[in-house]
Amino acid sequence: MKKLVSIFLAIALVQGVPMAVQSQQIIDPIDRVVSAGLMNKDASGNFNPEGLVSRADLAMILVKTFGLERRKTAQKPDREVPDVPKSYWAYSAVQTALKTGTMSGYRDGMFFPNQRVTRAEALAIFAQAYGVFQFPDPSISEILAKYPDAGEIPTWARKSIATALYEGFVNVDIATNKINPLKPMTRGDIAYALSKYLERQVRPSSLPVPDEEPPDRGVGR
């Protein structure tokens, strides 16, 4: 009997596994997002996954990913942003992110385009552009309770981070199951989120994506 089982397993491994692999190809997140045109490699062909993401970088990525320029609010007149002149490389993306409410400015109309973003900030803003699920507070607490450092998530970001976690956009630390919300967001981190989002376009979420206008973003994202 054991011999028959071994033979059966051998046949299954030979015949079945290649078919399974073929039907569910594993695509590297970086290759996926670069192929989709959402992020680029440098002139030497390096992606630099450990490089940090600035607010201007994030604005550009969000506009490309979610087509923010097509939203009605993106047609509003441009805003006066003292530290993002028209000559700035990401001027259009920053304006679109601001006008659609996807990102917010700081006092005196400043945007601080070169400021690095934390994982909590980037993932929350990403979820807001995607559409934040209106989970009741108990559900948010239940989702976040699985992660030992969830208490470090800023209050304003809890609902958005819960959405990002629910949809699988967060590359949680495998060894510790930590979110690391206060660490800087890297290019590899955002590539992971983008890759999972692209998968969602083929394999829709179990919950409907809310209306295009993200709710209650607050100031200073």
C-alpha positions as a Markdown table, in Angstrom:
| # | Residue | x | y | z |
|---|---|---|---|---|
| 1 | Met | 0.0 | 0.0 | 0.0 |
| 2 | Lys | 2.8 | 2.4 | 1.0 |
| 3 | Lys | 4.5 | 1.6 | -2.3 |
| 4 | Leu | 1.3 | 2.4 | -4.3 |
| 5 | Val | 1.0 | 5.7 | -2.4 |
| 6 | Ser | 4.6 | 6.6 | -3.1 |
| 7 | Ile | 4.1 | 5.9 | -6.8 |
| 8 | Phe | 0.9 | 8.0 | -6.8 |
| 9 | Leu | 2.7 | 10.9 | -5.2 |
| 10 | Ala | 5.6 | 10.6 | -7.6 |
| 11 | Ile | 3.1 | 10.8 | -10.5 |
| 12 | Ala | 1.4 | 13.7 | -8.9 |
| 13 | Leu | 4.6 | 15.6 | -8.5 |
| 14 | Val | 5.7 | 15.0 | -12.0 |
| 15 | Gln | 2.4 | 15.8 | -13.6 |
| 16 | Gly | 0.4 | 18.0 | -11.3 |
| 17 | Val | 2.9 | 20.4 | -9.8 |
| 18 | Pro | 4.1 | 21.9 | -13.1 |
| 19 | Met | 0.5 | 22.6 | -14.1 |
| 20 | Ala | -0.1 | 24.3 | -10.8 |
| 21 | Val | 3.0 | 26.4 | -11.1 |
| 22 | Gln | 2.0 | 27.3 | -14.6 |
| 23 | Ser | -1.5 | 28.4 | -13.6 |
| 24 | Gln | -0.2 | 30.4 | -10.6 |
| 25 | Gln | 3.1 | 31.9 | -11.7 |
| 26 | Ile | 5.0 | 33.6 | -8.9 |
| 27 | Ile | 5.9 | 37.1 | -10.0 |
| 28 | Asp | 8.4 | 39.2 | -8.1 |
| 29 | Pro | 6.7 | 42.4 | -6.8 |
| 30 | Ile | 9.4 | 44.6 | -8.2 |
| 31 | Asp | 9.2 | 43.1 | -11.6 |
| 32 | Arg | 5.4 | 43.4 | -11.5 |
| 33 | Val | 5.3 | 47.1 | -10.7 |
| 34 | Val | 8.1 | 48.0 | -13.1 |
| 35 | Ser | 6.3 | 46.1 | -15.9 |
| 36 | Ala | 3.1 | 48.0 | -15.0 |
| 37 | Gly | 5.0 | 51.3 | -15.3 |
| 38 | Leu | 4.2 | 52.3 | -11.7 |
| 39 | Met | 7.9 | 52.5 | -10.6 |
| 40 | Asn | 11.2 | 52.6 | -12.5 |
| 41 | Lys | 14.7 | 51.3 | -12.2 |
| 42 | Asp | 17.7 | 53.6 | -12.5 |
| 43 | Ala | 19.9 | 54.0 | -15.5 |
| 44 | Ser | 22.0 | 51.1 | -14.3 |
| 45 | Gly | 19.0 | 48.8 | -14.0 |
| 46 | Asn | 18.9 | 48.9 | -10.2 |
| 47 | Phe | 15.6 | 49.2 | -8.4 |
| 48 | Asn | 17.2 | 50.2 | -5.0 |
| 49 | Pro | 14.5 | 48.5 | -2.8 |
| 50 | Glu | 16.1 | 49.9 | 0.4 |
| 51 | Gly | 15.8 | 53.5 | -0.9 |
| 52 | Leu | 13.4 | 55.7 | 1.0 |
| 53 | Val | 10.1 | 57.1 | -0.3 |
| 54 | Ser | 9.5 | 60.9 | -0.2 |
| 55 | Arg | 6.1 | 62.6 | -0.2 |
| 56 | Ala | 6.7 | 63.7 | -3.8 |
| 57 | Asp | 7.6 | 60.1 | -4.8 |
| 58 | Leu | 4.4 | 58.9 | -3.1 |
| 59 | Ala | 2.2 | 61.5 | -4.9 |
| 60 | Met | 3.6 | 60.4 | -8.2 |
| 61 | Ile | 3.1 | 56.7 | -7.5 |
| 62 | Leu | -0.5 | 57.3 | -6.3 |
| 63 | Val | -1.4 | 59.3 | -9.4 |
| 64 | Lys | 0.0 | 56.6 | -11.7 |
| 65 | Thr | -1.6 | 53.7 | -9.8 |
| 66 | Phe | -5.1 | 55.1 | -9.2 |
| 67 | Gly | -5.5 | 57.5 | -12.1 |
| 68 | Leu | -6.2 | 60.3 | -9.8 |
| 69 | Glu | -6.0 | 62.9 | -12.6 |
| 70 | Arg | -9.3 | 61.4 | -13.9 |
| 71 | Arg | -11.2 | 62.2 | -10.7 |
| 72 | Lys | -13.6 | 65.2 | -10.9 |
| 73 | Thr | -11.8 | 67.0 | -8.0 |
| 74 | Ala | -8.5 | 66.9 | -10.0 |
| 75 | Gln | -10.0 | 69.4 | -12.4 |
| 76 | Lys | -10.0 | 72.2 | -9.8 |
| 77 | Pro | -7.6 | 75.1 | -10.2 |
| 78 | Asp | -4.0 | 74.5 | -9.1 |
| 79 | Arg | -3.2 | 75.5 | -5.5 |
| 80 | Glu | -0.5 | 77.8 | -4.3 |
| 81 | Val | 2.2 | 75.6 | -2.9 |
| 82 | Pro | 5.3 | 77.6 | -1.9 |
| 83 | Asp | 7.8 | 74.7 | -1.9 |
| 84 | Val | 6.5 | 73.0 | -5.0 |
| 85 | Pro | 7.0 | 75.4 | -7.9 |
| 86 | Lys | 5.8 | 74.7 | -11.5 |
| 87 | Ser | 9.3 | 73.8 | -12.4 |
| 88 | Tyr | 9.4 | 71.0 | -9.8 |
| 89 | Trp | 9.6 | 67.5 | -11.3 |
| 90 | Ala | 6.5 | 66.2 | -9.5 |
| 91 | Tyr | 4.5 | 69.4 | -9.6 |
| 92 | Ser | 1.5 | 67.9 | -11.5 |
| 93 | Ala | 1.4 | 64.8 | -9.3 |
| 94 | Val | 1.5 | 66.9 | -6.1 |
| 95 | Gln | -1.2 | 69.2 | -7.3 |
| 96 | Thr | -3.4 | 66.2 | -8.2 |
| 97 | Ala | -2.8 | 64.5 | -4.9 |
| 98 | Leu | -3.8 | 67.7 | -3.1 |
| 99 | Lys | -6.8 | 68.6 | -5.2 |
| 100 | Thr | -8.3 | 65.1 | -4.9 |
| 101 | Gly | -7.6 | 65.1 | -1.1 |
| 102 | Thr | -5.4 | 62.0 | -1.4 |
| 103 | Met | -2.7 | 63.9 | 0.4 |
| 104 | Ser | -2.8 | 67.0 | 2.5 |
| 105 | Gly | -0.5 | 69.9 | 3.0 |
| 106 | Tyr | 1.0 | 71.5 | 6.1 |
| 107 | Arg | 0.6 | 74.9 | 7.6 |
| 108 | Asp | 1.3 | 77.9 | 5.3 |
| 109 | Gly | 0.4 | 75.8 | 2.3 |
| 110 | Met | 3.7 | 73.9 | 2.4 |
| 111 | Phe | 3.9 | 70.3 | 1.1 |
| 112 | Phe | 7.5 | 69.3 | 2.1 |
| 113 | Pro | 8.0 | 67.2 | -1.1 |
| 114 | Asn | 11.4 | 65.8 | 0.0 |
| 115 | Gln | 10.2 | 64.7 | 3.4 |
| 116 | Arg | 10.4 | 60.9 | 3.9 |
| 117 | Val | 7.2 | 59.1 | 4.9 |
| 118 | Thr | 6.8 | 56.5 | 7.5 |
| 119 | Arg | 5.2 | 53.1 | 6.8 |
| 120 | Ala | 2.1 | 54.2 | 8.7 |
| 121 | Glu | 1.8 | 57.4 | 6.7 |
| 122 | Ala | 2.4 | 55.8 | 3.3 |
| 123 | Leu | 0.2 | 52.7 | 3.8 |
| 124 | Ala | -2.6 | 54.9 | 5.2 |
| 125 | Ile | -2.5 | 57.3 | 2.3 |
| 126 | Phe | -2.3 | 54.3 | -0.1 |
| 127 | Ala | -5.4 | 52.8 | 1.5 |
| 128 | Gln | -7.2 | 56.2 | 1.3 |
| 129 | Ala | -6.5 | 56.4 | -2.4 |
| 130 | Tyr | -7.7 | 52.8 | -2.8 |
| 131 | Gly | -10.8 | 53.4 | -0.7 |
| 132 | Val | -11.0 | 52.9 | 3.1 |
| 133 | Phe | -13.4 | 50.3 | 4.3 |
| 134 | Gln | -15.8 | 51.7 | 6.9 |
| 135 | Phe | -15.1 | 49.0 | 9.4 |
| 136 | Pro | -16.8 | 49.5 | 12.8 |
| 137 | Asp | -14.4 | 50.1 | 15.7 |
| 138 | Pro | -14.6 | 46.6 | 17.1 |
| 139 | Ser | -13.6 | 45.1 | 13.7 |
| 140 | Ile | -10.6 | 47.5 | 13.4 |
| 141 | Ser | -9.5 | 46.5 | 16.9 |
| 142 | Glu | -9.9 | 42.8 | 15.9 |
| 143 | Ile | -7.8 | 43.2 | 12.8 |
| 144 | Leu | -5.0 | 45.2 | 14.5 |
| 145 | Ala | -4.9 | 42.9 | 17.6 |
| 146 | Lys | -3.0 | 40.3 | 15.6 |
| 147 | Tyr | 0.1 | 42.6 | 15.4 |
| 148 | Pro | 2.3 | 43.2 | 18.5 |
| 149 | Asp | 3.2 | 46.8 | 17.5 |
| 150 | Ala | -0.3 | 47.9 | 16.4 |
| 151 | Gly | -0.3 | 50.3 | 19.4 |
| 152 | Glu | 2.3 | 52.4 | 17.5 |
| 153 | Ile | -0.1 | 53.2 | 14.7 |
| 154 | Pro | -1.3 | 56.8 | 15.0 |
| 155 | Thr | -5.0 | 57.2 | 15.8 |
| 156 | Trp | -5.8 | 58.9 | 12.5 |
| 157 | Ala | -4.3 | 56.0 | 10.6 |
| 158 | Arg | -6.0 | 53.0 | 12.3 |
| 159 | Lys | -8.9 | 52.6 | 10.0 |
| 160 | Ser | -6.8 | 53.0 | 6.9 |
| 161 | Ile | -4.1 | 50.6 | 8.1 |
| 162 | Ala | -6.8 | 48.1 | 9.0 |
| 163 | Thr | -8.0 | 48.3 | 5.4 |
| 164 | Ala | -4.4 | 47.9 | 4.1 |
| 165 | Leu | -3.8 | 44.9 | 6.3 |
| 166 | Tyr | -7.2 | 43.3 | 5.4 |
| 167 | Glu | -6.4 | 43.6 | 1.7 |
| 168 | Gly | -2.9 | 42.3 | 2.1 |
| 169 | Phe | -1.0 | 45.4 | 1.1 |
| 170 | Val | 1.3 | 45.4 | 4.1 |
| 171 | Asn | 4.6 | 43.4 | 4.0 |
| 172 | Val | 4.4 | 42.4 | 7.7 |
| 173 | Asp | 7.7 | 41.2 | 9.3 |
| 174 | Ile | 7.6 | 37.4 | 8.9 |
| 175 | Ala | 9.7 | 36.7 | 12.0 |
| 176 | Thr | 7.9 | 39.0 | 14.4 |
| 177 | Asn | 4.5 | 39.7 | 12.7 |
| 178 | Lys | 5.2 | 43.4 | 13.3 |
| 179 | Ile | 3.8 | 46.2 | 11.1 |
| 180 | Asn | 6.7 | 48.5 | 11.9 |
| 181 | Pro | 4.5 | 51.6 | 11.4 |
| 182 | Leu | 7.0 | 54.2 | 12.5 |
| 183 | Lys | 9.9 | 52.9 | 10.3 |
| 184 | Pro | 10.6 | 54.8 | 7.0 |
| 185 | Met | 8.7 | 53.5 | 3.9 |
| 186 | Thr | 11.1 | 52.0 | 1.5 |
| 187 | Arg | 10.8 | 51.5 | -2.3 |
| 188 | Gly | 10.6 | 47.8 | -1.7 |
| 189 | Asp | 7.7 | 48.3 | 0.8 |
| 190 | Ile | 5.7 | 50.4 | -1.6 |
| 191 | Ala | 6.5 | 47.9 | -4.5 |
| 192 | Tyr | 5.0 | 45.2 | -2.3 |
| 193 | Ala | 1.8 | 47.2 | -1.8 |
| 194 | Leu | 1.5 | 48.0 | -5.4 |
| 195 | Ser | 2.0 | 44.4 | -6.5 |
| 196 | Lys | -0.7 | 43.3 | -4.2 |
| 197 | Tyr | -3.0 | 46.0 | -5.5 |
| 198 | Leu | -2.3 | 44.8 | -9.1 |
| 199 | Glu | -3.3 | 41.3 | -8.0 |
| 200 | Arg | -6.6 | 42.7 | -6.7 |
| 201 | Gln | -7.4 | 43.9 | -10.2 |
| 202 | Val | -7.4 | 40.2 | -11.4 |
| 203 | Arg | -8.7 | 38.7 | -8.1 |
| 204 | Pro | -11.2 | 41.3 | -6.6 |
| 205 | Ser | -11.5 | 41.8 | -2.9 |
| 206 | Ser | -14.3 | 40.2 | -0.9 |
| 207 | Leu | -15.5 | 43.7 | 0.0 |
| 208 | Pro | -16.6 | 46.5 | -2.4 |
| 209 | Val | -14.3 | 49.4 | -2.9 |
| 210 | Pro | -16.0 | 52.6 | -1.5 |
| 211 | Asp | -16.7 | 55.8 | -3.4 |
| 212 | Glu | -13.7 | 57.6 | -4.9 |
| 213 | Glu | -13.6 | 60.3 | -2.2 |
| 214 | Pro | -11.6 | 59.0 | 0.7 |
| 215 | Pro | -13.1 | 60.1 | 4.1 |
| 216 | Asp | -11.5 | 62.2 | 6.9 |
| 217 | Arg | -7.9 | 62.3 | 6.0 |
| 218 | Gly | -6.9 | 65.1 | 8.5 |
| 219 | Val | -4.1 | 67.5 | 8.1 |
| 220 | Gly | -0.4 | 67.0 | 7.5 |
| 221 | Arg | -0.3 | 63.7 | 5.7 |
